mmCIF file with all atom_site columns, C-alpha atoms in Angstrom:
data_model
loop_
_atom_site.group_PDB
_atom_site.id
_atom_site.type_symbol
_atom_site.label_atom_id
_atom_site.label_alt_id
_atom_site.label_comp_id
_atom_site.label_asym_id
_atom_site.label_entity_id
_atom_site.label_seq_id
_atom_site.pdbx_PDB_ins_code
_atom_site.Cartn_x
_atom_site.Cartn_y
_atom_site.Cartn_z
_atom_site.occupancy
_atom_site.B_iso_or_equiv
_atom_site.pdbx_formal_charge
_atom_site.auth_seq_id
_atom_site.auth_comp_id
_atom_site.auth_asym_id
_atom_site.auth_atom_id
_atom_site.pdbx_PDB_model_num
ATOM 1   C CA . MET X 1 1   ? 20.554  18.604  -2.987  1.00 86.00 ? 12  MET X CA 1
ATOM 2   C CA . SER X 1 2   ? 18.124  18.180  -0.112  1.00 90.00 ? 13  SER X CA 1
ATOM 3   C CA . ALA X 1 3   ? 15.782  20.813  -1.527  1.00 91.00 ? 14  ALA X CA 1
ATOM 4   C CA . ARG X 1 4   ? 15.663  19.019  -4.893  1.00 91.00 ? 15  ARG X CA 1
ATOM 5   C CA . LEU X 1 5   ? 14.925  15.719  -3.197  1.00 93.00 ? 16  LEU X CA 1
ATOM 6   C CA . ASN X 1 6   ? 12.199  17.332  -1.100  1.00 92.00 ? 17  ASN X CA 1
ATOM 7   C CA . HIS X 1 7   ? 10.650  18.814  -4.238  1.00 94.00 ? 18  HIS X CA 1
ATOM 8   C CA . ALA X 1 8   ? 10.560  15.395  -5.929  1.00 95.00 ? 19  ALA X CA 1
ATOM 9   C CA . GLN X 1 9   ? 9.207   13.579  -2.863  1.00 95.00 ? 20  GLN X CA 1
ATOM 10  C CA . PRO X 1 10  ? 5.464   13.750  -3.708  1.00 95.00 ? 21  PRO X CA 1
ATOM 11  C CA . TYR X 1 11  ? 6.134   12.491  -7.237  1.00 96.00 ? 22  TYR X CA 1
ATOM 12  C CA . VAL X 1 12  ? 8.381   9.644   -6.103  1.00 97.00 ? 23  VAL X CA 1
ATOM 13  C CA . LEU X 1 13  ? 5.755   8.746   -3.500  1.00 97.00 ? 24  LEU X CA 1
ATOM 14  C CA . SER X 1 14  ? 3.204   8.516   -6.320  1.00 97.00 ? 25  SER X CA 1
ATOM 15  C CA . LEU X 1 15  ? 5.538   6.224   -8.250  1.00 98.00 ? 26  LEU X CA 1
ATOM 16  C CA . PHE X 1 16  ? 6.075   4.073   -5.132  1.00 98.00 ? 27  PHE X CA 1
ATOM 17  C CA . ARG X 1 17  ? 2.303   3.902   -4.583  1.00 98.00 ? 28  ARG X CA 1
ATOM 18  C CA . PHE X 1 18  ? 1.706   2.907   -8.207  1.00 98.00 ? 29  PHE X CA 1
ATOM 19  C CA . VAL X 1 19  ? 4.336   0.154   -8.249  1.00 98.00 ? 30  VAL X CA 1
ATOM 20  C CA . ILE X 1 20  ? 3.266   -1.341  -4.901  1.00 98.00 ? 31  ILE X CA 1
ATOM 21  C CA . GLY X 1 21  ? -0.399  -1.232  -5.900  1.00 98.00 ? 32  GLY X CA 1
ATOM 22  C CA . LEU X 1 22  ? 0.278   -2.768  -9.301  1.00 98.00 ? 33  LEU X CA 1
ATOM 23  C CA . LEU X 1 23  ? 2.366   -5.603  -7.845  1.00 98.00 ? 34  LEU X CA 1
ATOM 24  C CA . PHE X 1 24  ? -0.357  -6.307  -5.281  1.00 98.00 ? 35  PHE X CA 1
ATOM 25  C CA . ALA X 1 25  ? -3.111  -6.268  -7.916  1.00 97.00 ? 36  ALA X CA 1
ATOM 26  C CA . ILE X 1 26  ? -1.151  -8.622  -10.166 1.00 96.00 ? 37  ILE X CA 1
ATOM 27  C CA . HIS X 1 27  ? -0.691  -10.996 -7.236  1.00 94.00 ? 38  HIS X CA 1
ATOM 28  C CA . GLY X 1 28  ? -4.464  -10.926 -6.678  1.00 95.00 ? 39  GLY X CA 1
ATOM 29  C CA . ALA X 1 29  ? -5.197  -11.501 -10.374 1.00 95.00 ? 40  ALA X CA 1
ATOM 30  C CA . ALA X 1 30  ? -2.825  -14.464 -10.395 1.00 94.00 ? 41  ALA X CA 1
ATOM 31  C CA . SER X 1 31  ? -4.644  -16.023 -7.443  1.00 92.00 ? 42  SER X CA 1
ATOM 32  C CA . LEU X 1 32  ? -8.171  -15.221 -8.636  1.00 93.00 ? 43  LEU X CA 1
ATOM 33  C CA . PHE X 1 33  ? -7.830  -16.112 -12.305 1.00 92.00 ? 44  PHE X CA 1
ATOM 34  C CA . GLY X 1 34  ? -4.703  -18.254 -12.502 1.00 88.00 ? 45  GLY X CA 1
ATOM 35  C CA . LEU X 1 35  ? -2.933  -15.595 -14.586 1.00 89.00 ? 46  LEU X CA 1
ATOM 36  C CA . PHE X 1 36  ? 0.830   -15.122 -14.784 1.00 86.00 ? 47  PHE X CA 1
ATOM 37  C CA . GLY X 1 37  ? 1.491   -18.710 -13.758 1.00 83.00 ? 48  GLY X CA 1
ATOM 38  C CA . GLY X 1 38  ? -0.398  -18.376 -10.472 1.00 82.00 ? 49  GLY X CA 1
ATOM 39  C CA . ASN X 1 39  ? -2.482  -21.067 -8.825  1.00 85.00 ? 50  ASN X CA 1
ATOM 40  C CA . GLN X 1 40  ? -6.164  -20.190 -9.059  1.00 89.00 ? 51  GLN X CA 1
ATOM 41  C CA . ALA X 1 41  ? -7.925  -20.123 -5.692  1.00 86.00 ? 52  ALA X CA 1
ATOM 42  C CA . GLU X 1 42  ? -11.193 -21.995 -5.421  1.00 87.00 ? 53  GLU X CA 1
ATOM 43  C CA . THR X 1 43  ? -14.080 -19.532 -5.610  1.00 88.00 ? 54  THR X CA 1
ATOM 44  C CA . GLY X 1 44  ? -15.283 -18.579 -2.142  1.00 88.00 ? 55  GLY X CA 1
ATOM 45  C CA . ALA X 1 45  ? -12.569 -20.553 -0.320  1.00 87.00 ? 56  ALA X CA 1
ATOM 46  C CA . TRP X 1 46  ? -11.464 -18.997 2.954   1.00 87.00 ? 57  TRP X CA 1
ATOM 47  C CA . PRO X 1 47  ? -9.054  -17.249 3.223   1.00 89.00 ? 58  PRO X CA 1
ATOM 48  C CA . GLY X 1 48  ? -7.332  -17.612 -0.167  1.00 89.00 ? 59  GLY X CA 1
ATOM 49  C CA . TRP X 1 49  ? -10.075 -16.421 -2.485  1.00 94.00 ? 60  TRP X CA 1
ATOM 50  C CA . TYR X 1 50  ? -11.035 -13.481 -0.271  1.00 96.00 ? 61  TYR X CA 1
ATOM 51  C CA . ALA X 1 51  ? -7.386  -12.490 0.148   1.00 95.00 ? 62  ALA X CA 1
ATOM 52  C CA . ALA X 1 52  ? -6.966  -12.547 -3.632  1.00 95.00 ? 63  ALA X CA 1
ATOM 53  C CA . LEU X 1 53  ? -10.064 -10.371 -4.057  1.00 97.00 ? 64  LEU X CA 1
ATOM 54  C CA . ILE X 1 54  ? -8.705  -7.860  -1.529  1.00 97.00 ? 65  ILE X CA 1
ATOM 55  C CA . GLN X 1 55  ? -5.362  -7.903  -3.323  1.00 97.00 ? 66  GLN X CA 1
ATOM 56  C CA . LEU X 1 56  ? -6.904  -7.238  -6.726  1.00 97.00 ? 67  LEU X CA 1
ATOM 57  C CA . VAL X 1 57  ? -9.336  -4.528  -5.614  1.00 98.00 ? 68  VAL X CA 1
ATOM 58  C CA . CYS X 1 58  ? -7.150  -2.735  -3.073  1.00 98.00 ? 69  CYS X CA 1
ATOM 59  C CA . GLY X 1 59  ? -4.059  -3.039  -5.248  1.00 98.00 ? 70  GLY X CA 1
ATOM 60  C CA . SER X 1 60  ? -5.910  -1.477  -8.174  1.00 98.00 ? 71  SER X CA 1
ATOM 61  C CA . LEU X 1 61  ? -7.282  1.351   -6.024  1.00 98.00 ? 72  LEU X CA 1
ATOM 62  C CA . VAL X 1 62  ? -3.858  2.067   -4.546  1.00 98.00 ? 73  VAL X CA 1
ATOM 63  C CA . ALA X 1 63  ? -2.195  1.990   -7.975  1.00 98.00 ? 74  ALA X CA 1
ATOM 64  C CA . LEU X 1 64  ? -4.737  4.488   -9.287  1.00 97.00 ? 75  LEU X CA 1
ATOM 65  C CA . GLY X 1 65  ? -4.542  6.655   -6.187  1.00 97.00 ? 76  GLY X CA 1
ATOM 66  C CA . LEU X 1 66  ? -8.279  6.350   -5.555  1.00 97.00 ? 77  LEU X CA 1
ATOM 67  C CA . GLY X 1 67  ? -9.235  6.022   -1.900  1.00 96.00 ? 78  GLY X CA 1
ATOM 68  C CA . THR X 1 68  ? -5.578  5.322   -1.248  1.00 97.00 ? 79  THR X CA 1
ATOM 69  C CA . ARG X 1 69  ? -5.546  5.529   2.541   1.00 97.00 ? 80  ARG X CA 1
ATOM 70  C CA . ALA X 1 70  ? -8.582  3.301   3.070   1.00 98.00 ? 81  ALA X CA 1
ATOM 71  C CA . ALA X 1 71  ? -7.484  0.753   0.451   1.00 98.00 ? 82  ALA X CA 1
ATOM 72  C CA . ALA X 1 72  ? -3.937  0.722   1.839   1.00 98.00 ? 83  ALA X CA 1
ATOM 73  C CA . PHE X 1 73  ? -5.278  0.217   5.367   1.00 98.00 ? 84  PHE X CA 1
ATOM 74  C CA . LEU X 1 74  ? -7.315  -2.813  4.290   1.00 98.00 ? 85  LEU X CA 1
ATOM 75  C CA . ALA X 1 75  ? -4.406  -4.190  2.241   1.00 98.00 ? 86  ALA X CA 1
ATOM 76  C CA . SER X 1 76  ? -1.987  -3.743  5.151   1.00 98.00 ? 87  SER X CA 1
ATOM 77  C CA . GLY X 1 77  ? -4.349  -5.526  7.506   1.00 97.00 ? 88  GLY X CA 1
ATOM 78  C CA . SER X 1 78  ? -4.839  -8.410  5.105   1.00 97.00 ? 89  SER X CA 1
ATOM 79  C CA . MET X 1 79  ? -1.080  -8.862  4.819   1.00 97.00 ? 90  MET X CA 1
ATOM 80  C CA . ALA X 1 80  ? -0.662  -8.719  8.600   1.00 97.00 ? 91  ALA X CA 1
ATOM 81  C CA . TYR X 1 81  ? -3.308  -11.440 8.858   1.00 96.00 ? 92  TYR X CA 1
ATOM 82  C CA . ALA X 1 82  ? -1.527  -13.472 6.175   1.00 95.00 ? 93  ALA X CA 1
ATOM 83  C CA . TYR X 1 83  ? 1.778   -13.173 7.979   1.00 96.00 ? 94  TYR X CA 1
ATOM 84  C CA . PHE X 1 84  ? 0.553   -14.061 11.453  1.00 95.00 ? 95  PHE X CA 1
ATOM 85  C CA . LYS X 1 85  ? -1.933  -16.798 10.466  1.00 94.00 ? 96  LYS X CA 1
ATOM 86  C CA . VAL X 1 86  ? -0.094  -18.443 7.564   1.00 92.00 ? 97  VAL X CA 1
ATOM 87  C CA . HIS X 1 87  ? 3.629   -17.758 7.889   1.00 94.00 ? 98  HIS X CA 1
ATOM 88  C CA . GLN X 1 88  ? 4.480   -16.986 11.510  1.00 93.00 ? 99  GLN X CA 1
ATOM 89  C CA . PRO X 1 89  ? 3.272   -20.343 12.925  1.00 93.00 ? 100 PRO X CA 1
ATOM 90  C CA . GLU X 1 90  ? 6.022   -22.012 10.858  1.00 92.00 ? 101 GLU X CA 1
ATOM 91  C CA . SER X 1 91  ? 8.780   -19.945 12.496  1.00 92.00 ? 102 SER X CA 1
ATOM 92  C CA . LEU X 1 92  ? 9.324   -16.444 13.807  1.00 89.00 ? 103 LEU X CA 1
ATOM 93  C CA . LEU X 1 93  ? 11.478  -14.800 11.146  1.00 93.00 ? 104 LEU X CA 1
ATOM 94  C CA . PRO X 1 94  ? 10.140  -14.022 7.643   1.00 93.00 ? 105 PRO X CA 1
ATOM 95  C CA . ILE X 1 95  ? 13.315  -15.370 6.032   1.00 94.00 ? 106 ILE X CA 1
ATOM 96  C CA . GLU X 1 96  ? 12.612  -18.740 7.642   1.00 95.00 ? 107 GLU X CA 1
ATOM 97  C CA . ASN X 1 97  ? 8.853   -18.952 7.099   1.00 95.00 ? 108 ASN X CA 1
ATOM 98  C CA . GLY X 1 98  ? 8.482   -17.540 3.565   1.00 94.00 ? 109 GLY X CA 1
ATOM 99  C CA . GLY X 1 99  ? 6.572   -14.507 4.822   1.00 95.00 ? 110 GLY X CA 1
ATOM 100 C CA . GLU X 1 100 ? 8.839   -11.790 3.423   1.00 96.00 ? 111 GLU X CA 1
ATOM 101 C CA . PRO X 1 101 ? 6.370   -10.656 0.724   1.00 95.00 ? 112 PRO X CA 1
ATOM 102 C CA . SER X 1 102 ? 3.547   -10.461 3.274   1.00 96.00 ? 113 SER X CA 1
ATOM 103 C CA . ALA X 1 103 ? 5.668   -8.480  5.730   1.00 97.00 ? 114 ALA X CA 1
ATOM 104 C CA . LEU X 1 104 ? 6.955   -6.093  3.053   1.00 97.00 ? 115 LEU X CA 1
ATOM 105 C CA . PHE X 1 105 ? 3.504   -5.466  1.577   1.00 98.00 ? 116 PHE X CA 1
ATOM 106 C CA . CYS X 1 106 ? 2.086   -4.945  5.072   1.00 98.00 ? 117 CYS X CA 1
ATOM 107 C CA . TRP X 1 107 ? 4.624   -2.256  5.948   1.00 98.00 ? 118 TRP X CA 1
ATOM 108 C CA . ALA X 1 108 ? 4.550   -0.616  2.509   1.00 98.00 ? 119 ALA X CA 1
ATOM 109 C CA . PHE X 1 109 ? 0.780   -0.234  2.662   1.00 98.00 ? 120 PHE X CA 1
ATOM 110 C CA . LEU X 1 110 ? 0.920   0.994   6.249   1.00 98.00 ? 121 LEU X CA 1
ATOM 111 C CA . LEU X 1 111 ? 3.359   3.678   5.093   1.00 98.00 ? 122 LEU X CA 1
ATOM 112 C CA . LEU X 1 112 ? 0.862   4.746   2.407   1.00 98.00 ? 123 LEU X CA 1
ATOM 113 C CA . VAL X 1 113 ? -1.882  5.009   5.039   1.00 98.00 ? 124 VAL X CA 1
ATOM 114 C CA . PHE X 1 114 ? 0.157   7.733   6.732   1.00 97.00 ? 125 PHE X CA 1
ATOM 115 C CA . THR X 1 115 ? 1.758   9.435   3.712   1.00 96.00 ? 126 THR X CA 1
ATOM 116 C CA . GLY X 1 116 ? -1.229  9.494   1.387   1.00 94.00 ? 127 GLY X CA 1
ATOM 117 C CA . PRO X 1 117 ? -1.170  9.043   -2.379  1.00 95.00 ? 128 PRO X CA 1
ATOM 118 C CA . GLY X 1 118 ? 1.449   11.582  -3.421  1.00 94.00 ? 129 GLY X CA 1
ATOM 119 C CA . ALA X 1 119 ? 1.132   14.279  -6.065  1.00 94.00 ? 130 ALA X CA 1
ATOM 120 C CA . VAL X 1 120 ? -0.215  12.203  -8.957  1.00 94.00 ? 131 VAL X CA 1
ATOM 121 C CA . ALA X 1 121 ? -3.409  10.396  -7.978  1.00 96.00 ? 132 ALA X CA 1
ATOM 122 C CA . LEU X 1 122 ? -7.053  10.171  -9.011  1.00 94.00 ? 133 LEU X CA 1
ATOM 123 C CA . ASP X 1 123 ? -7.981  11.417  -5.555  1.00 89.00 ? 134 ASP X CA 1
ATOM 124 C CA . ARG X 1 124 ? -6.714  14.835  -6.644  1.00 86.00 ? 135 ARG X CA 1
ATOM 125 C CA . LEU X 1 125 ? -9.011  14.855  -9.684  1.00 85.00 ? 136 LEU X CA 1
ATOM 126 C CA . PHE X 1 126 ? -12.026 14.263  -7.495  1.00 84.00 ? 137 PHE X CA 1
ATOM 127 C CA . GLY X 1 127 ? -11.005 16.913  -4.988  1.00 75.00 ? 138 GLY X CA 1
ATOM 128 C CA . ALA X 1 128 ? -10.200 14.570  -2.120  1.00 49.00 ? 139 ALA X CA 1
ATOM 129 C CA . ARG X 1 129 ? -8.959  16.325  0.981   1.00 54.00 ? 140 ARG X CA 1
ATOM 130 C CA . ASN X 1 130 ? -5.681  15.656  2.786   1.00 50.00 ? 141 ASN X CA 1
ATOM 131 C CA . THR X 1 131 ? -3.550  14.921  -0.260  1.00 43.00 ? 142 THR X CA 1
ATOM 132 C CA . THR X 1 132 ? 0.113   15.842  -0.277  1.00 47.00 ? 143 THR X CA 1
ATOM 133 C CA . ALA X 1 133 ? -0.576  18.498  -2.907  1.00 46.00 ? 144 ALA X CA 1
ATOM 134 C CA . ALA X 1 134 ? -2.809  20.588  -0.644  1.00 48.00 ? 145 ALA X CA 1
ATOM 135 C CA . SER X 1 135 ? -2.645  24.319  -1.114  1.00 46.00 ? 146 SER X CA 1
ATOM 136 C CA . GLU X 1 136 ? 0.406   25.994  0.384   1.00 47.00 ? 147 GLU X CA 1
ATOM 137 C CA . ASP X 1 137 ? -1.845  28.815  1.622   1.00 46.00 ? 148 ASP X CA 1
ATOM 138 C CA . THR X 1 138 ? -3.633  26.642  4.133   1.00 45.00 ? 149 THR X CA 1
ATOM 139 C CA . PRO X 1 139 ? -1.839  25.738  7.335   1.00 48.00 ? 150 PRO X CA 1
ATOM 140 C CA . ARG X 1 140 ? -0.568  22.180  7.440   1.00 49.00 ? 151 ARG X CA 1
ATOM 141 C CA . HIS X 1 141 ? -0.281  20.547  10.819  1.00 48.00 ? 152 HIS X CA 1
ATOM 142 C CA . ASP X 1 142 ? 0.984   17.255  9.427   1.00 49.00 ? 153 ASP X CA 1
ATOM 143 C CA . ARG X 1 143 ? 4.409   18.582  8.453   1.00 51.00 ? 154 ARG X CA 1
ATOM 144 C CA . THR X 1 144 ? 7.267   18.050  10.808  1.00 48.00 ? 155 THR X CA 1
ATOM 145 C CA . ARG X 1 145 ? 9.506   20.999  11.451  1.00 50.00 ? 156 ARG X CA 1
ATOM 146 C CA . ALA X 1 146 ? 13.260  20.796  11.312  1.00 44.00 ? 157 ALA X CA 1
ATOM 147 C CA . VAL X 1 147 ? 14.899  20.969  14.701  1.00 44.00 ? 158 VAL X CA 1
ATOM 148 C CA . SER X 1 148 ? 18.339  22.488  14.950  1.00 45.00 ? 159 SER X CA 1
ATOM 149 C CA . ILE X 1 149 ? 20.631  21.228  17.642  1.00 47.00 ? 160 ILE X CA 1
#
């Protein structure tokens, strides 16, 4: 069972990346253009309009798997900023201050910074290095080895 799950991991990671990126991009589109019942941010207003632009652009890049690590890093940072500047001053816990989406997006994107885009990504088409589908012939120093106790 574990071997089958390990085999599917890069593909499930790609699906995770796509869904998180798409949700983030939709959130940005709702804020930038007032789509999907969202409140349109005033053009150029700090920080709402810029946050929405980051959400749309980085979310789209992450969903496509194009420059995933860099886009995810910027998206994670923007959500950390949103949590600590907007939500955390209200109260400490996300359940109390309405910051759950910001916290979840922040950690999901941070995970993608370290895992990469998965097996199905545009980065692979353009020959980007350090994808999870790197050749098995080359040594990989980013894999953890199982430790038997």
